[in-house]
Amino acid sequence: MLNARKKIVKDKGAAPTELEEEVAKALFDIEVSPTSDIKADLRDIYISSAFEIEVKANQKAIVVYFPYRVWKMVLKIQGRLIRELEKKFNKKHLVFVANRTILDKNFRRKGLKTRPRSRTLTSVHEAILEDVIGPTEITGKRTRISVDGSKLLKVFLDPKDKDKENVDAKLATFSAVYKKLTNKEAVFLFPDA
């Protein structure tokens, strides 16, 4: 367990939760297993937090946060890593998200001259949307505004990813996770041929 603790980096030395320790242990097991093909890539990867959300009545998903500085390495092996971790967490859906910072309009109070575009709320929510649906890709988006003023974001995913990695089964998970993280309604679907 001692080495698995290296796979969690919490800010200000906060104690990790039980779920975070499980995820870290699973990552460590994949790293040390002799048959793993993503062993070398996992060496520098660690998580910052993890939590569980309920998708449907009897289905849960695990959202794993990675620090932004290791996110580029995670993206390289995202598909394979999700597959390996889902085997370990008896078929619970896993979603990877990078830890991003949103700066509000009063950023000058924090001593900053300018606010980078990547730190705006809109930009961070767009990036979270990209993270949640990984390893597939977005091919189109439509915002539907109903009569009562509520917005619904329709996200079209790449049709060539429909068959692989049971993405079809995860569409509800994507919606639930995106709603939980950004408080925005989104529907994920594949465009009709």
JSON list of C-alpha atoms in Angstrom, two decimals:
[
{"chain": "A", "resi": 1, "resn": "MET", "atom": "CA", "xyz": [0.00, 0.00, 0.00]},
{"chain": "A", "resi": 2, "resn": "LEU", "atom": "CA", "xyz": [2.97, 2.26, 0.64]},
{"chain": "A", "resi": 3, "resn": "ASN", "atom": "CA", "xyz": [3.89, 2.51, -3.03]},
{"chain": "A", "resi": 4, "resn": "ALA", "atom": "CA", "xyz": [0.27, 2.88, -4.11]},
{"chain": "A", "resi": 5, "resn": "ARG", "atom": "CA", "xyz": [0.14, 6.07, -2.03]},
{"chain": "A", "resi": 6, "resn": "LYS", "atom": "CA", "xyz": [2.57, 7.64, -4.52]},
{"chain": "A", "resi": 7, "resn": "LYS", "atom": "CA", "xyz": [-0.23, 7.44, -7.09]},
{"chain": "A", "resi": 8, "resn": "ILE", "atom": "CA", "xyz": [-2.34, 10.00, -5.16]},
{"chain": "A", "resi": 9, "resn": "VAL", "atom": "CA", "xyz": [-1.26, 13.61, -4.80]},
{"chain": "A", "resi": 10, "resn": "LYS", "atom": "CA", "xyz": [-3.71, 15.61, -2.69]},
{"chain": "A", "resi": 11, "resn": "ASP", "atom": "CA", "xyz": [-3.32, 19.32, -2.14]},
{"chain": "A", "resi": 12, "resn": "LYS", "atom": "CA", "xyz": [-2.20, 20.50, 1.31]},
{"chain": "A", "resi": 13, "resn": "GLY", "atom": "CA", "xyz": [-1.63, 16.92, 2.48]},
{"chain": "A", "resi": 14, "resn": "ALA", "atom": "CA", "xyz": [-5.31, 16.01, 2.82]},
{"chain": "A", "resi": 15, "resn": "ALA", "atom": "CA", "xyz": [-6.01, 12.35, 3.58]},
{"chain": "A", "resi": 16, "resn": "PRO", "atom": "CA", "xyz": [-7.26, 10.31, 0.59]},
{"chain": "A", "resi": 17, "resn": "THR", "atom": "CA", "xyz": [-10.66, 8.64, 0.74]},
{"chain": "A", "resi": 18, "resn": "GLU", "atom": "CA", "xyz": [-11.16, 4.88, 0.54]},
{"chain": "A", "resi": 19, "resn": "LEU", "atom": "CA", "xyz": [-12.23, 5.06, -3.12]},
{"chain": "A", "resi": 20, "resn": "GLU", "atom": "CA", "xyz": [-9.17, 7.15, -4.03]},
{"chain": "A", "resi": 21, "resn": "GLU", "atom": "CA", "xyz": [-6.92, 4.59, -2.38]},
{"chain": "A", "resi": 22, "resn": "GLU", "atom": "CA", "xyz": [-8.63, 1.80, -4.33]},
{"chain": "A", "resi": 23, "resn": "VAL", "atom": "CA", "xyz": [-8.13, 3.63, -7.64]},
{"chain": "A", "resi": 24, "resn": "ALA", "atom": "CA", "xyz": [-4.49, 4.37, -6.75]},
{"chain": "A", "resi": 25, "resn": "LYS", "atom": "CA", "xyz": [-3.92, 0.72, -5.85]},
{"chain": "A", "resi": 26, "resn": "ALA", "atom": "CA", "xyz": [-5.48, -0.40, -9.14]},
{"chain": "A", "resi": 27, "resn": "LEU", "atom": "CA", "xyz": [-3.20, 2.02, -11.05]},
{"chain": "A", "resi": 28, "resn": "PHE", "atom": "CA", "xyz": [-0.20, 0.70, -9.14]},
{"chain": "A", "resi": 29, "resn": "ASP", "atom": "CA", "xyz": [-1.20, -2.93, -9.83]},
{"chain": "A", "resi": 30, "resn": "ILE", "atom": "CA", "xyz": [-1.42, -2.21, -13.57]},
{"chain": "A", "resi": 31, "resn": "GLU", "atom": "CA", "xyz": [1.99, -0.51, -13.42]},
{"chain": "A", "resi": 32, "resn": "VAL", "atom": "CA", "xyz": [3.75, -3.43, -11.70]},
{"chain": "A", "resi": 33, "resn": "SER", "atom": "CA", "xyz": [1.99, -6.24, -13.57]},
{"chain": "A", "resi": 34, "resn": "PRO", "atom": "CA", "xyz": [4.44, -7.91, -15.98]},
{"chain": "A", "resi": 35, "resn": "THR", "atom": "CA", "xyz": [1.88, -8.35, -18.77]},
{"chain": "A", "resi": 36, "resn": "SER", "atom": "CA", "xyz": [0.74, -4.71, -18.93]},
{"chain": "A", "resi": 37, "resn": "ASP", "atom": "CA", "xyz": [1.53, -2.92, -22.19]},
{"chain": "A", "resi": 38, "resn": "ILE", "atom": "CA", "xyz": [1.02, 0.57, -20.70]},
{"chain": "A", "resi": 39, "resn": "LYS", "atom": "CA", "xyz": [3.44, -0.04, -17.83]},
{"chain": "A", "resi": 40, "resn": "ALA", "atom": "CA", "xyz": [6.08, 2.50, -18.92]},
{"chain": "A", "resi": 41, "resn": "ASP", "atom": "CA", "xyz": [3.50, 5.23, -19.57]},
{"chain": "A", "resi": 42, "resn": "LEU", "atom": "CA", "xyz": [1.95, 4.79, -16.12]},
{"chain": "A", "resi": 43, "resn": "ARG", "atom": "CA", "xyz": [5.19, 5.49, -14.26]},
{"chain": "A", "resi": 44, "resn": "ASP", "atom": "CA", "xyz": [4.69, 9.28, -14.09]},
{"chain": "A", "resi": 45, "resn": "ILE", "atom": "CA", "xyz": [0.88, 9.28, -13.84]},
{"chain": "A", "resi": 46, "resn": "TYR", "atom": "CA", "xyz": [-0.93, 9.93, -10.56]},
{"chain": "A", "resi": 47, "resn": "ILE", "atom": "CA", "xyz": [-4.43, 11.02, -9.55]},
{"chain": "A", "resi": 48, "resn": "SER", "atom": "CA", "xyz": [-5.59, 14.02, -7.52]},
{"chain": "A", "resi": 49, "resn": "SER", "atom": "CA", "xyz": [-9.03, 12.75, -6.49]},
{"chain": "A", "resi": 50, "resn": "ALA", "atom": "CA", "xyz": [-11.83, 10.33, -7.30]},
{"chain": "A", "resi": 51, "resn": "PHE", "atom": "CA", "xyz": [-15.51, 10.11, -6.44]},
{"chain": "A", "resi": 52, "resn": "GLU", "atom": "CA", "xyz": [-18.51, 8.00, -7.29]},
{"chain": "A", "resi": 53, "resn": "ILE", "atom": "CA", "xyz": [-21.78, 9.21, -8.80]},
{"chain": "A", "resi": 54, "resn": "GLU", "atom": "CA", "xyz": [-25.04, 7.42, -9.42]},
{"chain": "A", "resi": 55, "resn": "VAL", "atom": "CA", "xyz": [-26.04, 7.21, -13.08]},
{"chain": "A", "resi": 56, "resn": "LYS", "atom": "CA", "xyz": [-29.17, 5.10, -12.86]},
{"chain": "A", "resi": 57, "resn": "ALA", "atom": "CA", "xyz": [-30.90, 3.30, -10.02]},
{"chain": "A", "resi": 58, "resn": "ASN", "atom": "CA", "xyz": [-28.42, 0.42, -9.92]},
{"chain": "A", "resi": 59, "resn": "GLN", "atom": "CA", "xyz": [-25.45, 1.78, -11.83]},
{"chain": "A", "resi": 60, "resn": "LYS", "atom": "CA", "xyz": [-22.60, 3.90, -10.56]},
{"chain": "A", "resi": 61, "resn": "ALA", "atom": "CA", "xyz": [-19.71, 5.62, -12.31]},
{"chain": "A", "resi": 62, "resn": "ILE", "atom": "CA", "xyz": [-16.32, 6.59, -10.94]},
{"chain": "A", "resi": 63, "resn": "VAL", "atom": "CA", "xyz": [-14.94, 10.01, -11.88]},
{"chain": "A", "resi": 64, "resn": "VAL", "atom": "CA", "xyz": [-11.15, 10.17, -11.60]},
{"chain": "A", "resi": 65, "resn": "TYR", "atom": "CA", "xyz": [-9.40, 13.53, -11.51]},
{"chain": "A", "resi": 66, "resn": "PHE", "atom": "CA", "xyz": [-5.85, 13.85, -12.80]},
{"chain": "A", "resi": 67, "resn": "PRO", "atom": "CA", "xyz": [-3.63, 16.91, -12.23]},
{"chain": "A", "resi": 68, "resn": "TYR", "atom": "CA", "xyz": [-3.44, 19.03, -15.37]},
{"chain": "A", "resi": 69, "resn": "ARG", "atom": "CA", "xyz": [0.32, 18.56, -15.70]},
{"chain": "A", "resi": 70, "resn": "VAL", "atom": "CA", "xyz": [-0.01, 14.78, -16.23]},
{"chain": "A", "resi": 71, "resn": "TRP", "atom": "CA", "xyz": [-3.13, 15.03, -18.42]},
{"chain": "A", "resi": 72, "resn": "LYS", "atom": "CA", "xyz": [-1.18, 14.92, -21.72]},
{"chain": "A", "resi": 73, "resn": "MET", "atom": "CA", "xyz": [0.35, 11.57, -20.71]},
{"chain": "A", "resi": 74, "resn": "VAL", "atom": "CA", "xyz": [-3.06, 10.24, -19.63]},
{"chain": "A", "resi": 75, "resn": "LEU", "atom": "CA", "xyz": [-4.56, 11.13, -23.03]},
{"chain": "A", "resi": 76, "resn": "LYS", "atom": "CA", "xyz": [-2.02, 8.93, -24.81]},
{"chain": "A", "resi": 77, "resn": "ILE", "atom": "CA", "xyz": [-3.16, 5.80, -22.98]},
{"chain": "A", "resi": 78, "resn": "GLN", "atom": "CA", "xyz": [-6.70, 6.81, -22.01]},
{"chain": "A", "resi": 79, "resn": "GLY", "atom": "CA", "xyz": [-8.57, 4.07, -23.90]},
{"chain": "A", "resi": 80, "resn": "ARG", "atom": "CA", "xyz": [-6.38, 1.24, -22.67]},
{"chain": "A", "resi": 81, "resn": "LEU", "atom": "CA", "xyz": [-6.23, 2.57, -19.12]},
{"chain": "A", "resi": 82, "resn": "ILE", "atom": "CA", "xyz": [-10.03, 2.87, -18.88]},
{"chain": "A", "resi": 83, "resn": "ARG", "atom": "CA", "xyz": [-10.36, -0.72, -20.13]},
{"chain": "A", "resi": 84, "resn": "GLU", "atom": "CA", "xyz": [-7.87, -2.04, -17.56]},
{"chain": "A", "resi": 85, "resn": "LEU", "atom": "CA", "xyz": [-9.44, -0.12, -14.66]},
{"chain": "A", "resi": 86, "resn": "GLU", "atom": "CA", "xyz": [-12.98, -1.16, -15.59]},
{"chain": "A", "resi": 87, "resn": "LYS", "atom": "CA", "xyz": [-11.86, -4.79, -15.34]},
{"chain": "A", "resi": 88, "resn": "LYS", "atom": "CA", "xyz": [-10.64, -4.12, -11.79]},
{"chain": "A", "resi": 89, "resn": "PHE", "atom": "CA", "xyz": [-13.79, -2.21, -10.73]},
{"chain": "A", "resi": 90, "resn": "ASN", "atom": "CA", "xyz": [-16.21, -4.94, -11.81]},
{"chain": "A", "resi": 91, "resn": "LYS", "atom": "CA", "xyz": [-17.65, -3.18, -14.85]},
{"chain": "A", "resi": 92, "resn": "LYS", "atom": "CA", "xyz": [-18.34, 0.20, -13.26]},
{"chain": "A", "resi": 93, "resn": "HIS", "atom": "CA", "xyz": [-17.93, 2.95, -15.82]},
{"chain": "A", "resi": 94, "resn": "LEU", "atom": "CA", "xyz": [-14.87, 5.14, -15.38]},
{"chain": "A", "resi": 95, "resn": "VAL", "atom": "CA", "xyz": [-14.52, 8.73, -16.55]},
{"chain": "A", "resi": 96, "resn": "PHE", "atom": "CA", "xyz": [-11.23, 10.64, -16.55]},
{"chain": "A", "resi": 97, "resn": "VAL", "atom": "CA", "xyz": [-11.16, 14.41, -16.10]},
{"chain": "A", "resi": 98, "resn": "ALA", "atom": "CA", "xyz": [-8.27, 16.87, -15.79]},
{"chain": "A", "resi": 99, "resn": "ASN", "atom": "CA", "xyz": [-8.17, 19.21, -12.82]},
{"chain": "A", "resi": 100, "resn": "ARG", "atom": "CA", "xyz": [-8.73, 22.69, -14.23]},
{"chain": "A", "resi": 101, "resn": "THR", "atom": "CA", "xyz": [-8.98, 26.10, -12.60]},
{"chain": "A", "resi": 102, "resn": "ILE", "atom": "CA", "xyz": [-11.72, 28.61, -13.33]},
{"chain": "A", "resi": 103, "resn": "LEU", "atom": "CA", "xyz": [-10.85, 32.24, -12.65]},
{"chain": "A", "resi": 104, "resn": "ASP", "atom": "CA", "xyz": [-13.84, 34.50, -12.10]},
{"chain": "A", "resi": 105, "resn": "LYS", "atom": "CA", "xyz": [-14.11, 38.07, -13.33]},
{"chain": "A", "resi": 106, "resn": "ASN", "atom": "CA", "xyz": [-12.43, 39.41, -10.19]},
{"chain": "A", "resi": 107, "resn": "PHE", "atom": "CA", "xyz": [-9.12, 37.79, -11.13]},
{"chain": "A", "resi": 108, "resn": "ARG", "atom": "CA", "xyz": [-7.26, 41.05, -10.44]},
{"chain": "A", "resi": 109, "resn": "ARG", "atom": "CA", "xyz": [-7.87, 40.56, -6.72]},
{"chain": "A", "resi": 110, "resn": "LYS", "atom": "CA", "xyz": [-5.70, 37.47, -6.92]},
{"chain": "A", "resi": 111, "resn": "GLY", "atom": "CA", "xyz": [-2.85, 39.61, -8.25]},
{"chain": "A", "resi": 112, "resn": "LEU", "atom": "CA", "xyz": [-3.12, 38.62, -11.91]},
{"chain": "A", "resi": 113, "resn": "LYS", "atom": "CA", "xyz": [-2.90, 41.12, -14.76]},
{"chain": "A", "resi": 114, "resn": "THR", "atom": "CA", "xyz": [-4.80, 39.09, -17.33]},
{"chain": "A", "resi": 115, "resn": "ARG", "atom": "CA", "xyz": [-7.06, 36.07, -17.26]},
{"chain": "A", "resi": 116, "resn": "PRO", "atom": "CA", "xyz": [-5.94, 33.39, -19.73]},
{"chain": "A", "resi": 117, "resn": "ARG", "atom": "CA", "xyz": [-8.72, 32.23, -22.06]},
{"chain": "A", "resi": 118, "resn": "SER", "atom": "CA", "xyz": [-8.16, 28.67, -20.85]},
{"chain": "A", "resi": 119, "resn": "ARG", "atom": "CA", "xyz": [-9.28, 29.71, -17.34]},
{"chain": "A", "resi": 120, "resn": "THR", "atom": "CA", "xyz": [-12.70, 31.09, -18.28]},
{"chain": "A", "resi": 121, "resn": "LEU", "atom": "CA", "xyz": [-15.83, 29.21, -17.22]},
{"chain": "A", "resi": 122, "resn": "THR", "atom": "CA", "xyz": [-16.89, 28.55, -20.82]},
{"chain": "A", "resi": 123, "resn": "SER", "atom": "CA", "xyz": [-13.48, 27.25, -21.81]},
{"chain": "A", "resi": 124, "resn": "VAL", "atom": "CA", "xyz": [-13.21, 24.96, -18.77]},
{"chain": "A", "resi": 125, "resn": "HIS", "atom": "CA", "xyz": [-16.71, 23.55, -19.37]},
{"chain": "A", "resi": 126, "resn": "GLU", "atom": "CA", "xyz": [-15.86, 22.88, -23.03]},
{"chain": "A", "resi": 127, "resn": "ALA", "atom": "CA", "xyz": [-12.67, 21.11, -21.94]},
{"chain": "A", "resi": 128, "resn": "ILE", "atom": "CA", "xyz": [-14.57, 19.02, -19.35]},
{"chain": "A", "resi": 129, "resn": "LEU", "atom": "CA", "xyz": [-16.96, 17.97, -22.12]},
{"chain": "A", "resi": 130, "resn": "GLU", "atom": "CA", "xyz": [-13.97, 16.79, -24.20]},
{"chain": "A", "resi": 131, "resn": "ASP", "atom": "CA", "xyz": [-12.51, 14.95, -21.17]},
{"chain": "A", "resi": 132, "resn": "VAL", "atom": "CA", "xyz": [-15.72, 13.17, -20.21]},
{"chain": "A", "resi": 133, "resn": "ILE", "atom": "CA", "xyz": [-16.32, 11.58, -23.61]},
{"chain": "A", "resi": 134, "resn": "GLY", "atom": "CA", "xyz": [-12.70, 10.45, -24.11]},
{"chain": "A", "resi": 135, "resn": "PRO", "atom": "CA", "xyz": [-11.39, 8.36, -25.92]},
{"chain": "A", "resi": 136, "resn": "THR", "atom": "CA", "xyz": [-14.11, 9.11, -28.53]},
{"chain": "A", "resi": 137, "resn": "GLU", "atom": "CA", "xyz": [-14.41, 12.47, -30.28]},
{"chain": "A", "resi": 138, "resn": "ILE", "atom": "CA", "xyz": [-17.10, 15.11, -30.76]},
{"chain": "A", "resi": 139, "resn": "THR", "atom": "CA", "xyz": [-18.21, 15.67, -34.35]},
{"chain": "A", "resi": 140, "resn": "GLY", "atom": "CA", "xyz": [-20.97, 18.23, -33.74]},
{"chain": "A", "resi": 141, "resn": "LYS", "atom": "CA", "xyz": [-22.90, 20.20, -31.12]},
{"chain": "A", "resi": 142, "resn": "ARG", "atom": "CA", "xyz": [-26.33, 21.79, -31.06]},
{"chain": "A", "resi": 143, "resn": "THR", "atom": "CA", "xyz": [-27.81, 23.89, -28.28]},
{"chain": "A", "resi": 144, "resn": "ARG", "atom": "CA", "xyz": [-31.56, 23.52, -28.04]},
{"chain": "A", "resi": 145, "resn": "ILE", "atom": "CA", "xyz": [-33.35, 26.23, -26.10]},
{"chain": "A", "resi": 146, "resn": "SER", "atom": "CA", "xyz": [-36.89, 25.28, -25.14]},
{"chain": "A", "resi": 147, "resn": "VAL", "atom": "CA", "xyz": [-39.83, 27.64, -24.65]},
{"chain": "A", "resi": 148, "resn": "ASP", "atom": "CA", "xyz": [-39.28, 27.88, -20.89]},
{"chain": "A", "resi": 149, "resn": "GLY", "atom": "CA", "xyz": [-35.70, 29.04, -21.49]},
{"chain": "A", "resi": 150, "resn": "SER", "atom": "CA", "xyz": [-33.89, 25.87, -20.43]},
{"chain": "A", "resi": 151, "resn": "LYS", "atom": "CA", "xyz": [-30.91, 24.89, -22.56]},
{"chain": "A", "resi": 152, "resn": "LEU", "atom": "CA", "xyz": [-30.10, 21.39, -23.73]},
{"chain": "A", "resi": 153, "resn": "LEU", "atom": "CA", "xyz": [-26.78, 20.64, -25.35]},
{"chain": "A", "resi": 154, "resn": "LYS", "atom": "CA", "xyz": [-26.89, 17.88, -27.96]},
{"chain": "A", "resi": 155, "resn": "VAL", "atom": "CA", "xyz": [-23.44, 16.39, -28.53]},
{"chain": "A", "resi": 156, "resn": "PHE", "atom": "CA", "xyz": [-22.84, 14.20, -31.56]},
{"chain": "A", "resi": 157, "resn": "LEU", "atom": "CA", "xyz": [-20.05, 11.66, -31.16]},
{"chain": "A", "resi": 158, "resn": "ASP", "atom": "CA", "xyz": [-17.87, 10.14, -33.86]},
{"chain": "A", "resi": 159, "resn": "PRO", "atom": "CA", "xyz": [-19.89, 7.32, -35.50]},
{"chain": "A", "resi": 160, "resn": "LYS", "atom": "CA", "xyz": [-16.77, 5.20, -36.06]},
{"chain": "A", "resi": 161, "resn": "ASP", "atom": "CA", "xyz": [-16.39, 4.84, -32.26]},
{"chain": "A", "resi": 162, "resn": "LYS", "atom": "CA", "xyz": [-19.92, 3.49, -31.85]},
{"chain": "A", "resi": 163, "resn": "ASP", "atom": "CA", "xyz": [-18.94, -0.18, -31.81]},
{"chain": "A", "resi": 164, "resn": "LYS", "atom": "CA", "xyz": [-15.67, -0.12, -29.90]},
{"chain": "A", "resi": 165, "resn": "GLU", "atom": "CA", "xyz": [-15.19, 0.07, -26.12]},
{"chain": "A", "resi": 166, "resn": "ASN", "atom": "CA", "xyz": [-18.96, -0.13, -25.38]},
{"chain": "A", "resi": 167, "resn": "VAL", "atom": "CA", "xyz": [-19.31, 3.66, -25.84]},
{"chain": "A", "resi": 168, "resn": "ASP", "atom": "CA", "xyz": [-22.97, 3.12, -26.72]},
{"chain": "A", "resi": 169, "resn": "ALA", "atom": "CA", "xyz": [-23.62, 1.83, -23.20]},
{"chain": "A", "resi": 170, "resn": "LYS", "atom": "CA", "xyz": [-21.83, 4.80, -21.63]},
{"chain": "A", "resi": 171, "resn": "LEU", "atom": "CA", "xyz": [-23.92, 7.61, -23.14]},
{"chain": "A", "resi": 172, "resn": "ALA", "atom": "CA", "xyz": [-26.08, 7.92, -20.00]},
{"chain": "A", "resi": 173, "resn": "THR", "atom": "CA", "xyz": [-22.93, 7.94, -17.88]},
{"chain": "A", "resi": 174, "resn": "PHE", "atom": "CA", "xyz": [-21.46, 10.79, -19.92]},
{"chain": "A", "resi": 175, "resn": "SER", "atom": "CA", "xyz": [-24.65, 12.84, -19.41]},
{"chain": "A", "resi": 176, "resn": "ALA", "atom": "CA", "xyz": [-24.78, 12.19, -15.66]},
{"chain": "A", "resi": 177, "resn": "VAL", "atom": "CA", "xyz": [-21.10, 13.02, -15.13]},
{"chain": "A", "resi": 178, "resn": "TYR", "atom": "CA", "xyz": [-21.27, 16.21, -17.23]},
{"chain": "A", "resi": 179, "resn": "LYS", "atom": "CA", "xyz": [-24.38, 17.33, -15.32]},
{"chain": "A", "resi": 180, "resn": "LYS", "atom": "CA", "xyz": [-22.66, 16.67, -12.00]},
{"chain": "A", "resi": 181, "resn": "LEU", "atom": "CA", "xyz": [-19.46, 18.53, -12.93]},
{"chain": "A", "resi": 182, "resn": "THR", "atom": "CA", "xyz": [-20.89, 21.55, -14.77]},
{"chain": "A", "resi": 183, "resn": "ASN", "atom": "CA", "xyz": [-24.58, 21.62, -13.79]},
{"chain": "A", "resi": 184, "resn": "LYS", "atom": "CA", "xyz": [-25.54, 21.74, -17.49]},
{"chain": "A", "resi": 185, "resn": "GLU", "atom": "CA", "xyz": [-27.87, 19.34, -19.27]},
{"chain": "A", "resi": 186, "resn": "ALA", "atom": "CA", "xyz": [-26.31, 17.45, -22.18]},
{"chain": "A", "resi": 187, "resn": "VAL", "atom": "CA", "xyz": [-27.43, 14.57, -24.37]},
{"chain": "A", "resi": 188, "resn": "PHE", "atom": "CA", "xyz": [-24.83, 12.43, -26.11]},
{"chain": "A", "resi": 189, "resn": "LEU", "atom": "CA", "xyz": [-25.77, 10.61, -29.28]},
{"chain": "A", "resi": 190, "resn": "PHE", "atom": "CA", "xyz": [-24.44, 9.24, -32.53]},
{"chain": "A", "resi": 191, "resn": "PRO", "atom": "CA", "xyz": [-25.60, 10.97, -35.71]},
{"chain": "A", "resi": 192, "resn": "ASP", "atom": "CA", "xyz": [-27.99, 8.94, -37.88]},
{"chain": "A", "resi": 193, "resn": "ALA", "atom": "CA", "xyz": [-26.27, 7.65, -41.00]}
]
